[in-house]
Amino acid sequence: MAMIEQYKQLLKDFVAFQSVSTDTQFQPEIQKTVAWLQRVFGQNGFSVRIITGYDNPLVIASFVYDPALETVLIYGHYDVQPAKVDEGWASDPFTLTEMNRRLVGRGAIDNKGQVLVHMVNVFEHIKSKTLGYNVKFMIEGNEETGSPLLEQFIASNSALLAADFVLISDGEISGGKPNIEVGFRGGLNSVLTVKTSTTDLHSGLYGHSVPNAIHELSKVCADLYDANNRIVVPGFYDDVDSVSDDVKKANQAIPFSLEEHKRISGAKILLTEPGIDFYTQVGLLPAIEVTTIVGGYMGQGFRNGIPATATAKINFRLVARQNPTKIAKAFEKYVRSILPAYVDFTFEFKTPYNASKIDTKNKYVERAQKVLEVAYGSTPIYKYVGGGLPMVNSFEKALKIPSVLVPLANEDCAMHAANENFALTNVEQALRFSALFLGK
Ligand SMILES: [Zn+2]
């Protein structure tokens, strides 16, 4: 069977598991996914260990081909974001569907489809005796919940994970050229709840005489950025390094089409800081995004109650030396300064993690660069990524090995959204890269 057919077949099986880690009702599906991975690796000659005790099980599969060769540790995750067909999917999200030369399904690129590119190539190299490295796969099940116990697992299992370098493919390709990722933002998640009365109050009997929780919460959420698109929280930029001219120049050289950006995002405007290009803004500068607001009556018709409470979920993306816990404290202080004394509030934050910077001066990144050039027919871009990948810090700290980060997904892959997809052109390029990179 041609490799692409084998790939599609395995991806269909992999995507069919609803391995959603953000909701405990999917636990049976998580278990099924792990059993499937164990079987697939076992059938291809790997020795497999299923590690429990660190939240969802981790799958560690290793294949020693020749002790004289170096070892690559390939990281991936089998858990996915939730998906429901009525969220705008053209077909059932857990049935891999091929349409318009795209493989569509939850996990098609995040991350089942990407880690599978490396799996099928390693399997093929084993069969044809052309593997260039000994290989360990580490596939976890809590990436979408922030991998809370992964750092601890890596730190206490350095012998099991021992390798010469890490290979990770878990992102999108920007600028129409292959990418090597060189930095990731840190961040944290938080929940802000305001309370203005003990119970919702009749808007006829009380309207315009009592505070309204939604109005008060909106005061915080509405003005997080000033006229220059800078975050207004005092102290927020204290530990943000200014971006060097070299990095700015390199980012400005990455092909960027405003029209294409509008097409992919559906947004009508680019809201970067004055004079800052898109890649510098999302890769090297911090952000605060209110991602959820809940309050008041959401049922049919109208209840006309003045809400007593309202809640916002707020996501922070941080850079450089910004300390997530310090930022959370600064934000809480800011909220206190904005809200009037008659408003009570609680502010909780979770999963703080630091930004990461990737060392690119090593032979593994050099090899990736050369192979990408051959596989894609153009010179790779070194890219600062807006998202986070905190385990890179753990690999560096605990295993003392470098990471090579090569994203494989198309830029319009709809990660975390409806109709997540892996464009077949990108699948073909990805398979070519992986075959060359992992071969002799
Ligand atoms: Zn994800």
PDB file of N, CA, C and O in Angstrom, residues 102 257-267 412:
ATOM      1  N   ARG A 102      -8.736  17.791   1.345  1.00  0.00           N
ATOM      2  CA  ARG A 102      -8.393  17.975   2.751  1.00  0.00           C
ATOM      3  C   ARG A 102      -8.912  16.788   3.549  1.00  0.00           C
ATOM      4  O   ARG A 102     -10.000  16.280   3.252  1.00  0.00           O
ATOM      5  N   SER A 257       0.408  38.099   3.892  1.00  0.00           N
ATOM      6  CA  SER A 257      -0.612  38.747   3.070  1.00  0.00           C
ATOM      7  C   SER A 257      -1.798  39.125   3.957  1.00  0.00           C
ATOM      8  O   SER A 257      -2.421  38.258   4.573  1.00  0.00           O
ATOM      9  N   LEU A 258      -2.066  40.420   4.023  1.00  0.00           N
ATOM     10  CA  LEU A 258      -3.187  40.892   4.831  1.00  0.00           C
ATOM     11  C   LEU A 258      -4.501  40.304   4.312  1.00  0.00           C
ATOM     12  O   LEU A 258      -5.375  39.916   5.096  1.00  0.00           O
ATOM     13  N   GLU A 259      -4.621  40.200   2.990  1.00  0.00           N
ATOM     14  CA  GLU A 259      -5.855  39.656   2.402  1.00  0.00           C
ATOM     15  C   GLU A 259      -6.049  38.185   2.805  1.00  0.00           C
ATOM     16  O   GLU A 259      -7.146  37.764   3.140  1.00  0.00           O
ATOM     17  N   GLU A 260      -4.923  37.434   2.750  1.00  0.00           N
ATOM     18  CA  GLU A 260      -4.980  36.019   3.123  1.00  0.00           C
ATOM     19  C   GLU A 260      -5.319  35.890   4.617  1.00  0.00           C
ATOM     20  O   GLU A 260      -6.093  35.032   5.028  1.00  0.00           O
ATOM     21  N   HIS A 261      -4.733  36.782   5.426  1.00  0.00           N
ATOM     22  CA  HIS A 261      -5.011  36.781   6.862  1.00  0.00           C
ATOM     23  C   HIS A 261      -6.498  37.028   7.107  1.00  0.00           C
ATOM     24  O   HIS A 261      -7.137  36.370   7.934  1.00  0.00           O
ATOM     25  N   LYS A 262      -7.061  37.974   6.372  1.00  0.00           N
ATOM     26  CA  LYS A 262      -8.492  38.275   6.525  1.00  0.00           C
ATOM     27  C   LYS A 262      -9.347  37.090   6.080  1.00  0.00           C
ATOM     28  O   LYS A 262     -10.352  36.769   6.694  1.00  0.00           O
ATOM     29  N   ARG A 263      -8.893  36.433   4.992  1.00  0.00           N
ATOM     30  CA  ARG A 263      -9.657  35.306   4.466  1.00  0.00           C
ATOM     31  C   ARG A 263      -9.685  34.159   5.494  1.00  0.00           C
ATOM     32  O   ARG A 263     -10.736  33.603   5.803  1.00  0.00           O
ATOM     33  N   ILE A 264      -8.510  33.858   6.045  1.00  0.00           N
ATOM     34  CA  ILE A 264      -8.418  32.732   6.981  1.00  0.00           C
ATOM     35  C   ILE A 264      -9.147  33.047   8.287  1.00  0.00           C
ATOM     36  O   ILE A 264      -9.897  32.237   8.815  1.00  0.00           O
ATOM     37  N   SER A 265      -8.948  34.279   8.811  1.00  0.00           N
ATOM     38  CA  SER A 265      -9.499  34.596  10.136  1.00  0.00           C
ATOM     39  C   SER A 265     -10.946  35.064  10.064  1.00  0.00           C
ATOM     40  O   SER A 265     -11.693  34.932  11.020  1.00  0.00           O
ATOM     41  N   GLY A 266     -11.331  35.649   8.944  1.00  0.00           N
ATOM     42  CA  GLY A 266     -12.666  36.244   8.860  1.00  0.00           C
ATOM     43  C   GLY A 266     -12.713  37.601   9.543  1.00  0.00           C
ATOM     44  O   GLY A 266     -13.751  38.270   9.530  1.00  0.00           O
ATOM     45  N   ALA A 267     -11.608  38.046  10.152  1.00  0.00           N
ATOM     46  CA  ALA A 267     -11.561  39.364  10.793  1.00  0.00           C
ATOM     47  C   ALA A 267     -11.304  40.429   9.727  1.00  0.00           C
ATOM     48  O   ALA A 267     -10.606  40.176   8.757  1.00  0.00           O
ATOM     49  N   ASP A 412      -4.474  27.239   7.236  1.00  0.00           N
ATOM     50  CA  ASP A 412      -5.935  27.314   7.383  1.00  0.00           C
ATOM     51  C   ASP A 412      -6.508  25.979   7.875  1.00  0.00           C
ATOM     52  O   ASP A 412      -7.568  25.539   7.454  1.00  0.00           O
TER      53      ASP A 412
END
